[in-house]
């Protein structure tokens, strides 16, 4: 069975969250930290052999306190984040065990992931070497430089909204970051695009939202109400048909 290491990206500045007293991943959602929901799903899988949390330097003590309170039985390696997301993920990669075959990078601010989505993207990564979940864009997209006046309409044909976890064979993602040359990619698949690595698209979920503003907490609470019952420890089957395209 392939072995996975999971990097939880929790070092963002949370500038749009409008609460300087606490960063998003440490905020409580239904009396539990936002990061806790995805960690619970990952740690329930027998193929996940390592959990790494990349946390802002000022938040490390508070994060460790939350771990001891909510997940005392879970071993989570904690590392300090960098100035940009790519720097933070690179710090997390430095802790990945050489025994792990794949690395999954997941936004801590996405608590409404479900076990079936994780299974789909893990399976696709085993089959192809690199996979991310995504959902097609259905809304009409407008372009505006100043946020006040419309400049044009963007053709949405073939457009997808990228989600996490983004999963790569360990050697691939380590090479992507070794060769990024300081480029601040907003996700791992962007580095793959720049370096000519094919990434499979897996059917994501509209419930897998990323909490960005305080209003998103209410949406996340509603999403948790309708998520399917988790089916833990599903076996990886490389023959599973789970990709949208490759």
PDB file of C-alpha atoms in Angstrom:
ATOM      1  CA  UNK A   1       0.000   0.000   0.000  1.00  0.00           C
ATOM      2  CA  UNK A   2       1.405   3.455  -0.881  1.00  0.00           C
ATOM      3  CA  UNK A   3       2.347   5.641   2.081  1.00  0.00           C
ATOM      4  CA  UNK A   4       1.205   9.257   2.304  1.00  0.00           C
ATOM      5  CA  UNK A   5       2.484  12.283   4.154  1.00  0.00           C
ATOM      6  CA  UNK A   6      -0.009  15.129   4.634  1.00  0.00           C
ATOM      7  CA  UNK A   7       1.089  18.757   4.908  1.00  0.00           C
ATOM      8  CA  UNK A   8      -1.516  21.020   6.467  1.00  0.00           C
ATOM      9  CA  UNK A   9      -0.974  24.591   5.247  1.00  0.00           C
ATOM     10  CA  UNK A  10      -1.963  26.769   8.221  1.00  0.00           C
ATOM     11  CA  UNK A  11       0.450  29.695   8.056  1.00  0.00           C
ATOM     12  CA  UNK A  12      -1.538  32.210   5.988  1.00  0.00           C
ATOM     13  CA  UNK A  13      -1.810  35.839   7.051  1.00  0.00           C
ATOM     14  CA  UNK A  14      -5.634  35.681   7.194  1.00  0.00           C
ATOM     15  CA  UNK A  15      -5.705  39.311   6.015  1.00  0.00           C
ATOM     16  CA  UNK A  16      -9.282  39.045   4.719  1.00  0.00           C
ATOM     17  CA  UNK A  17     -10.586  37.368   7.845  1.00  0.00           C
ATOM     18  CA  UNK A  18     -10.801  40.751   9.612  1.00  0.00           C
ATOM     19  CA  UNK A  19      -9.919  39.387  13.033  1.00  0.00           C
ATOM     20  CA  UNK A  20      -6.387  40.394  14.056  1.00  0.00           C
ATOM     21  CA  UNK A  21      -6.681  38.487  17.337  1.00  0.00           C
ATOM     22  CA  UNK A  22      -6.661  35.029  15.736  1.00  0.00           C
ATOM     23  CA  UNK A  23      -5.786  33.403  12.413  1.00  0.00           C
ATOM     24  CA  UNK A  24      -8.336  31.363  10.496  1.00  0.00           C
ATOM     25  CA  UNK A  25      -7.086  27.825  11.188  1.00  0.00           C
ATOM     26  CA  UNK A  26      -7.180  28.453  14.950  1.00  0.00           C
ATOM     27  CA  UNK A  27     -10.745  29.796  14.938  1.00  0.00           C
ATOM     28  CA  UNK A  28     -13.303  27.495  16.526  1.00  0.00           C
ATOM     29  CA  UNK A  29     -16.015  26.019  14.329  1.00  0.00           C
ATOM     30  CA  UNK A  30     -18.625  24.128  16.328  1.00  0.00           C
ATOM     31  CA  UNK A  31     -16.293  24.363  19.323  1.00  0.00           C
ATOM     32  CA  UNK A  32     -13.382  22.752  17.474  1.00  0.00           C
ATOM     33  CA  UNK A  33     -10.518  24.404  15.542  1.00  0.00           C
ATOM     34  CA  UNK A  34     -10.999  24.665  11.793  1.00  0.00           C
ATOM     35  CA  UNK A  35      -7.873  22.558  11.166  1.00  0.00           C
ATOM     36  CA  UNK A  36      -9.206  19.701  13.300  1.00  0.00           C
ATOM     37  CA  UNK A  37     -11.875  18.579  10.812  1.00  0.00           C
ATOM     38  CA  UNK A  38      -9.512  17.679   7.976  1.00  0.00           C
ATOM     39  CA  UNK A  39      -6.884  16.211  10.304  1.00  0.00           C
ATOM     40  CA  UNK A  40      -9.488  13.833  11.714  1.00  0.00           C
ATOM     41  CA  UNK A  41     -10.186  12.459   8.237  1.00  0.00           C
ATOM     42  CA  UNK A  42      -6.551  12.130   7.202  1.00  0.00           C
ATOM     43  CA  UNK A  43      -5.405  10.457  10.414  1.00  0.00           C
ATOM     44  CA  UNK A  44      -8.206   7.886  10.131  1.00  0.00           C
ATOM     45  CA  UNK A  45      -6.596   6.436   6.997  1.00  0.00           C
ATOM     46  CA  UNK A  46      -4.053   3.676   7.505  1.00  0.00           C
ATOM     47  CA  UNK A  47      -2.115   4.847   4.428  1.00  0.00           C
ATOM     48  CA  UNK A  48      -1.400   8.262   6.004  1.00  0.00           C
ATOM     49  CA  UNK A  49       1.857   7.779   7.903  1.00  0.00           C
ATOM     50  CA  UNK A  50       2.726  11.385   8.700  1.00  0.00           C
ATOM     51  CA  UNK A  51       0.899  14.630   9.492  1.00  0.00           C
ATOM     52  CA  UNK A  52       2.772  17.937   9.222  1.00  0.00           C
ATOM     53  CA  UNK A  53       1.294  21.304  10.175  1.00  0.00           C
ATOM     54  CA  UNK A  54       2.915  24.455   8.818  1.00  0.00           C
ATOM     55  CA  UNK A  55       1.954  27.243  11.201  1.00  0.00           C
ATOM     56  CA  UNK A  56       2.752  30.956  11.457  1.00  0.00           C
ATOM     57  CA  UNK A  57       5.602  31.480  13.961  1.00  0.00           C
ATOM     58  CA  UNK A  58       3.417  33.518  16.317  1.00  0.00           C
ATOM     59  CA  UNK A  59       0.752  30.784  16.343  1.00  0.00           C
ATOM     60  CA  UNK A  60       2.869  27.723  17.072  1.00  0.00           C
ATOM     61  CA  UNK A  61       2.359  27.762  20.852  1.00  0.00           C
ATOM     62  CA  UNK A  62      -1.409  28.196  20.488  1.00  0.00           C
ATOM     63  CA  UNK A  63      -1.558  25.481  17.834  1.00  0.00           C
ATOM     64  CA  UNK A  64       0.282  23.043  20.096  1.00  0.00           C
ATOM     65  CA  UNK A  65      -2.169  23.847  22.889  1.00  0.00           C
ATOM     66  CA  UNK A  66      -5.085  23.110  20.580  1.00  0.00           C
ATOM     67  CA  UNK A  67      -3.495  19.827  19.516  1.00  0.00           C
ATOM     68  CA  UNK A  68      -3.092  18.772  23.142  1.00  0.00           C
ATOM     69  CA  UNK A  69      -6.720  19.654  23.825  1.00  0.00           C
ATOM     70  CA  UNK A  70      -8.491  18.317  20.761  1.00  0.00           C
ATOM     71  CA  UNK A  71      -6.142  15.728  19.257  1.00  0.00           C
ATOM     72  CA  UNK A  72      -3.861  14.584  22.040  1.00  0.00           C
ATOM     73  CA  UNK A  73      -3.570  11.081  20.550  1.00  0.00           C
ATOM     74  CA  UNK A  74      -2.531  12.360  17.109  1.00  0.00           C
ATOM     75  CA  UNK A  75       1.144  12.880  16.314  1.00  0.00           C
ATOM     76  CA  UNK A  76       1.531  16.082  14.286  1.00  0.00           C
ATOM     77  CA  UNK A  77       4.929  17.456  13.299  1.00  0.00           C
ATOM     78  CA  UNK A  78       4.849  21.252  13.495  1.00  0.00           C
ATOM     79  CA  UNK A  79       7.067  23.603  11.506  1.00  0.00           C
ATOM     80  CA  UNK A  80       7.159  27.373  11.149  1.00  0.00           C
ATOM     81  CA  UNK A  81       5.715  28.922   7.994  1.00  0.00           C
ATOM     82  CA  UNK A  82       7.472  31.349   5.659  1.00  0.00           C
ATOM     83  CA  UNK A  83       6.637  34.688   4.077  1.00  0.00           C
ATOM     84  CA  UNK A  84       4.589  33.166   1.251  1.00  0.00           C
ATOM     85  CA  UNK A  85       2.550  29.993   0.870  1.00  0.00           C
ATOM     86  CA  UNK A  86       5.204  28.402  -1.317  1.00  0.00           C
ATOM     87  CA  UNK A  87       7.844  29.108   1.338  1.00  0.00           C
ATOM     88  CA  UNK A  88       5.631  27.500   3.973  1.00  0.00           C
ATOM     89  CA  UNK A  89       5.017  24.355   1.937  1.00  0.00           C
ATOM     90  CA  UNK A  90       8.746  24.104   1.230  1.00  0.00           C
ATOM     91  CA  UNK A  91       9.356  24.146   4.992  1.00  0.00           C
ATOM     92  CA  UNK A  92       6.832  21.345   5.386  1.00  0.00           C
ATOM     93  CA  UNK A  93       8.434  19.283   2.630  1.00  0.00           C
ATOM     94  CA  UNK A  94      11.721  19.384   4.516  1.00  0.00           C
ATOM     95  CA  UNK A  95      10.091  17.223   7.220  1.00  0.00           C
ATOM     96  CA  UNK A  96       8.519  14.606   4.941  1.00  0.00           C
ATOM     97  CA  UNK A  97       9.731  11.100   5.738  1.00  0.00           C
ATOM     98  CA  UNK A  98      11.728   9.449   2.971  1.00  0.00           C
ATOM     99  CA  UNK A  99       9.578   6.334   3.506  1.00  0.00           C
ATOM    100  CA  UNK A 100       6.461   8.164   2.242  1.00  0.00           C
ATOM    101  CA  UNK A 101       5.619   7.649  -1.427  1.00  0.00           C
ATOM    102  CA  UNK A 102       3.203  10.568  -1.832  1.00  0.00           C
ATOM    103  CA  UNK A 103       2.654  14.005  -0.327  1.00  0.00           C
ATOM    104  CA  UNK A 104      -0.757  15.634   0.035  1.00  0.00           C
ATOM    105  CA  UNK A 105      -0.923  19.384   0.652  1.00  0.00           C
ATOM    106  CA  UNK A 106      -4.201  20.609   2.135  1.00  0.00           C
ATOM    107  CA  UNK A 107      -5.402  24.072   3.154  1.00  0.00           C
ATOM    108  CA  UNK A 108      -6.170  24.080   6.874  1.00  0.00           C
ATOM    109  CA  UNK A 109      -8.923  26.590   6.081  1.00  0.00           C
ATOM    110  CA  UNK A 110     -10.890  23.900   4.182  1.00  0.00           C
ATOM    111  CA  UNK A 111     -12.659  22.016   6.991  1.00  0.00           C
ATOM    112  CA  UNK A 112     -15.500  20.651   4.850  1.00  0.00           C
ATOM    113  CA  UNK A 113     -13.482  18.068   2.986  1.00  0.00           C
ATOM    114  CA  UNK A 114     -15.016  14.597   3.004  1.00  0.00           C
ATOM    115  CA  UNK A 115     -13.498  11.135   3.053  1.00  0.00           C
ATOM    116  CA  UNK A 116     -14.779  10.230  -0.419  1.00  0.00           C
ATOM    117  CA  UNK A 117     -13.083  13.230  -2.027  1.00  0.00           C
ATOM    118  CA  UNK A 118      -9.815  12.381  -0.280  1.00  0.00           C
ATOM    119  CA  UNK A 119     -10.090   8.836  -1.585  1.00  0.00           C
ATOM    120  CA  UNK A 120     -10.693  10.021  -5.163  1.00  0.00           C
ATOM    121  CA  UNK A 121      -7.678  12.310  -5.276  1.00  0.00           C
ATOM    122  CA  UNK A 122      -5.409   9.795  -3.513  1.00  0.00           C
ATOM    123  CA  UNK A 123      -6.399   7.115  -6.033  1.00  0.00           C
ATOM    124  CA  UNK A 124      -5.805   9.455  -8.971  1.00  0.00           C
ATOM    125  CA  UNK A 125      -2.377  10.453  -7.653  1.00  0.00           C
ATOM    126  CA  UNK A 126      -1.343   6.813  -7.339  1.00  0.00           C
ATOM    127  CA  UNK A 127      -2.444   6.225 -10.943  1.00  0.00           C
ATOM    128  CA  UNK A 128      -0.919   9.333 -12.500  1.00  0.00           C
ATOM    129  CA  UNK A 129       1.695  10.721 -10.112  1.00  0.00           C
ATOM    130  CA  UNK A 130      -0.068  14.052  -9.559  1.00  0.00           C
ATOM    131  CA  UNK A 131      -3.717  14.976  -8.976  1.00  0.00           C
ATOM    132  CA  UNK A 132      -5.870  17.768  -7.569  1.00  0.00           C
ATOM    133  CA  UNK A 133      -9.608  18.146  -6.955  1.00  0.00           C
ATOM    134  CA  UNK A 134     -11.409  20.876  -8.895  1.00  0.00           C
ATOM    135  CA  UNK A 135     -14.914  21.949  -9.829  1.00  0.00           C
ATOM    136  CA  UNK A 136     -16.001  23.535 -13.115  1.00  0.00           C
ATOM    137  CA  UNK A 137     -16.870  27.229 -13.166  1.00  0.00           C
ATOM    138  CA  UNK A 138     -20.599  27.691 -13.746  1.00  0.00           C
ATOM    139  CA  UNK A 139     -21.075  31.387 -12.994  1.00  0.00           C
ATOM    140  CA  UNK A 140     -20.491  34.192 -15.467  1.00  0.00           C
ATOM    141  CA  UNK A 141     -17.067  35.743 -14.828  1.00  0.00           C
ATOM    142  CA  UNK A 142     -16.476  39.484 -15.145  1.00  0.00           C
ATOM    143  CA  UNK A 143     -13.122  41.244 -15.374  1.00  0.00           C
ATOM    144  CA  UNK A 144     -12.509  44.556 -13.597  1.00  0.00           C
ATOM    145  CA  UNK A 145      -9.258  46.322 -12.742  1.00  0.00           C
ATOM    146  CA  UNK A 146     -10.679  48.588 -10.052  1.00  0.00           C
ATOM    147  CA  UNK A 147     -13.556  46.511  -8.701  1.00  0.00           C
ATOM    148  CA  UNK A 148     -16.082  49.189  -9.670  1.00  0.00           C
ATOM    149  CA  UNK A 149     -16.557  48.987 -13.437  1.00  0.00           C
ATOM    150  CA  UNK A 150     -16.847  45.931 -15.679  1.00  0.00           C
ATOM    151  CA  UNK A 151     -14.171  45.695 -18.353  1.00  0.00           C
ATOM    152  CA  UNK A 152     -15.292  42.472 -19.954  1.00  0.00           C
ATOM    153  CA  UNK A 153     -16.623  38.948 -19.595  1.00  0.00           C
ATOM    154  CA  UNK A 154     -14.236  36.014 -19.355  1.00  0.00           C
ATOM    155  CA  UNK A 155     -15.024  32.869 -21.310  1.00  0.00           C
ATOM    156  CA  UNK A 156     -15.618  30.199 -18.650  1.00  0.00           C
ATOM    157  CA  UNK A 157     -15.276  27.280 -21.059  1.00  0.00           C
ATOM    158  CA  UNK A 158     -12.737  24.855 -19.664  1.00  0.00           C
ATOM    159  CA  UNK A 159     -12.252  26.789 -16.424  1.00  0.00           C
ATOM    160  CA  UNK A 160     -12.044  24.991 -13.087  1.00  0.00           C
ATOM    161  CA  UNK A 161     -11.740  26.113  -9.475  1.00  0.00           C
ATOM    162  CA  UNK A 162      -8.775  24.346  -7.883  1.00  0.00           C
ATOM    163  CA  UNK A 163      -9.165  22.830  -4.432  1.00  0.00           C
ATOM    164  CA  UNK A 164      -7.060  20.829  -2.016  1.00  0.00           C
ATOM    165  CA  UNK A 165      -5.736  18.315  -1.086  1.00  0.00           C
ATOM    166  CA  UNK A 166      -3.277  18.392  -3.970  1.00  0.00           C
ATOM    167  CA  UNK A 167      -1.383  15.111  -4.075  1.00  0.00           C
ATOM    168  CA  UNK A 168       1.933  14.323  -5.750  1.00  0.00           C
ATOM    169  CA  UNK A 169       4.465  11.564  -5.787  1.00  0.00           C
ATOM    170  CA  UNK A 170       7.092  12.670  -3.282  1.00  0.00           C
ATOM    171  CA  UNK A 171       9.913  12.944  -5.802  1.00  0.00           C
ATOM    172  CA  UNK A 172       7.750  15.078  -8.117  1.00  0.00           C
ATOM    173  CA  UNK A 173       6.668  17.650  -5.551  1.00  0.00           C
ATOM    174  CA  UNK A 174      10.159  17.892  -4.055  1.00  0.00           C
ATOM    175  CA  UNK A 175      11.551  18.583  -7.532  1.00  0.00           C
ATOM    176  CA  UNK A 176       8.840  21.187  -8.165  1.00  0.00           C
ATOM    177  CA  UNK A 177       9.891  23.137  -5.098  1.00  0.00           C
ATOM    178  CA  UNK A 178      13.622  22.636  -5.641  1.00  0.00           C
ATOM    179  CA  UNK A 179      13.271  24.131  -9.131  1.00  0.00           C
ATOM    180  CA  UNK A 180      10.788  26.942  -8.392  1.00  0.00           C
ATOM    181  CA  UNK A 181      13.523  29.575  -8.308  1.00  0.00           C
ATOM    182  CA  UNK A 182      11.712  31.787  -5.810  1.00  0.00           C
ATOM    183  CA  UNK A 183       8.473  31.797  -7.815  1.00  0.00           C
ATOM    184  CA  UNK A 184       5.559  32.286  -5.402  1.00  0.00           C
ATOM    185  CA  UNK A 185       2.965  29.883  -6.739  1.00  0.00           C
ATOM    186  CA  UNK A 186      -0.471  29.960  -5.140  1.00  0.00           C
ATOM    187  CA  UNK A 187      -0.728  26.176  -5.294  1.00  0.00           C
ATOM    188  CA  UNK A 188       1.384  23.174  -6.220  1.00  0.00           C
ATOM    189  CA  UNK A 189      -0.305  22.562  -9.557  1.00  0.00           C
ATOM    190  CA  UNK A 190       0.828  26.017 -10.700  1.00  0.00           C
ATOM    191  CA  UNK A 191       4.437  24.960 -10.172  1.00  0.00           C
ATOM    192  CA  UNK A 192       3.699  21.775 -12.100  1.00  0.00           C
ATOM    193  CA  UNK A 193       2.274  23.785 -15.012  1.00  0.00           C
ATOM    194  CA  UNK A 194       5.396  25.942 -15.179  1.00  0.00           C
ATOM    195  CA  UNK A 195       7.651  22.907 -15.169  1.00  0.00           C
ATOM    196  CA  UNK A 196       5.693  20.815 -17.666  1.00  0.00           C
ATOM    197  CA  UNK A 197       4.351  18.206 -15.249  1.00  0.00           C
ATOM    198  CA  UNK A 198       0.904  16.812 -16.085  1.00  0.00           C
ATOM    199  CA  UNK A 199      -1.635  16.964 -13.262  1.00  0.00           C
ATOM    200  CA  UNK A 200      -4.877  14.985 -13.267  1.00  0.00           C
ATOM    201  CA  UNK A 201      -8.142  16.725 -12.407  1.00  0.00           C
ATOM    202  CA  UNK A 202     -10.422  14.904  -9.995  1.00  0.00           C
ATOM    203  CA  UNK A 203     -14.049  15.780  -9.357  1.00  0.00           C
ATOM    204  CA  UNK A 204     -14.039  18.118  -6.362  1.00  0.00           C
ATOM    205  CA  UNK A 205     -16.934  19.242  -4.197  1.00  0.00           C
ATOM    206  CA  UNK A 206     -18.722  22.599  -3.938  1.00  0.00           C
ATOM    207  CA  UNK A 207     -18.878  21.942  -0.180  1.00  0.00           C
ATOM    208  CA  UNK A 208     -15.078  21.948   0.012  1.00  0.00           C
ATOM    209  CA  UNK A 209     -14.993  25.712   0.458  1.00  0.00           C
ATOM    210  CA  UNK A 210     -12.031  27.680   1.731  1.00  0.00           C
ATOM    211  CA  UNK A 211     -12.869  29.882   4.701  1.00  0.00           C
ATOM    212  CA  UNK A 212     -11.723  33.398   3.828  1.00  0.00           C
ATOM    213  CA  UNK A 213     -14.044  35.782   5.654  1.00  0.00           C
ATOM    214  CA  UNK A 214     -16.007  35.543   8.944  1.00  0.00           C
ATOM    215  CA  UNK A 215     -19.185  35.055   6.881  1.00  0.00           C
ATOM    216  CA  UNK A 216     -17.730  31.807   5.532  1.00  0.00           C
ATOM    217  CA  UNK A 217     -17.946  30.283   9.008  1.00  0.00           C
ATOM    218  CA  UNK A 218     -21.737  30.182   8.706  1.00  0.00           C
ATOM    219  CA  UNK A 219     -21.451  28.503   5.298  1.00  0.00           C
ATOM    220  CA  UNK A 220     -18.996  25.968   6.664  1.00  0.00           C
ATOM    221  CA  UNK A 221     -21.348  25.141   9.517  1.00  0.00           C
ATOM    222  CA  UNK A 222     -24.145  24.476   7.026  1.00  0.00           C
ATOM    223  CA  UNK A 223     -21.837  22.354   4.863  1.00  0.00           C
ATOM    224  CA  UNK A 224     -20.873  20.194   7.835  1.00  0.00           C
ATOM    225  CA  UNK A 225     -24.570  19.440   8.321  1.00  0.00           C
ATOM    226  CA  UNK A 226     -24.919  17.875   4.871  1.00  0.00           C
ATOM    227  CA  UNK A 227     -21.566  16.152   4.385  1.00  0.00           C
ATOM    228  CA  UNK A 228     -21.814  12.414   3.744  1.00  0.00           C
ATOM    229  CA  UNK A 229     -21.034   9.995   6.530  1.00  0.00           C
ATOM    230  CA  UNK A 230     -17.267   9.370   6.384  1.00  0.00           C
ATOM    231  CA  UNK A 231     -16.108   5.986   5.122  1.00  0.00           C
ATOM    232  CA  UNK A 232     -12.688   5.692   6.720  1.00  0.00           C
ATOM    233  CA  UNK A 233      -9.707   3.727   5.515  1.00  0.00           C
ATOM    234  CA  UNK A 234     -10.950   3.037   1.996  1.00  0.00           C
ATOM    235  CA  UNK A 235      -8.361   0.988   0.079  1.00  0.00           C
ATOM    236  CA  UNK A 236      -6.418   2.607  -2.721  1.00  0.00           C
ATOM    237  CA  UNK A 237      -7.453   1.031  -6.006  1.00  0.00           C
ATOM    238  CA  UNK A 238      -5.373   2.391  -8.922  1.00  0.00           C
ATOM    239  CA  UNK A 239      -7.959   0.985 -11.346  1.00  0.00           C
ATOM    240  CA  UNK A 240     -10.659   3.304  -9.993  1.00  0.00           C
ATOM    241  CA  UNK A 241     -12.029   5.716 -12.598  1.00  0.00           C
ATOM    242  CA  UNK A 242     -11.894   9.018 -10.712  1.00  0.00           C
ATOM    243  CA  UNK A 243     -10.245  11.580 -12.952  1.00  0.00           C
ATOM    244  CA  UNK A 244     -12.051  14.145 -15.075  1.00  0.00           C
ATOM    245  CA  UNK A 245      -9.205  14.362 -17.530  1.00  0.00           C
ATOM    246  CA  UNK A 246      -5.488  13.966 -17.698  1.00  0.00           C
TER     247      UNK A 246
END
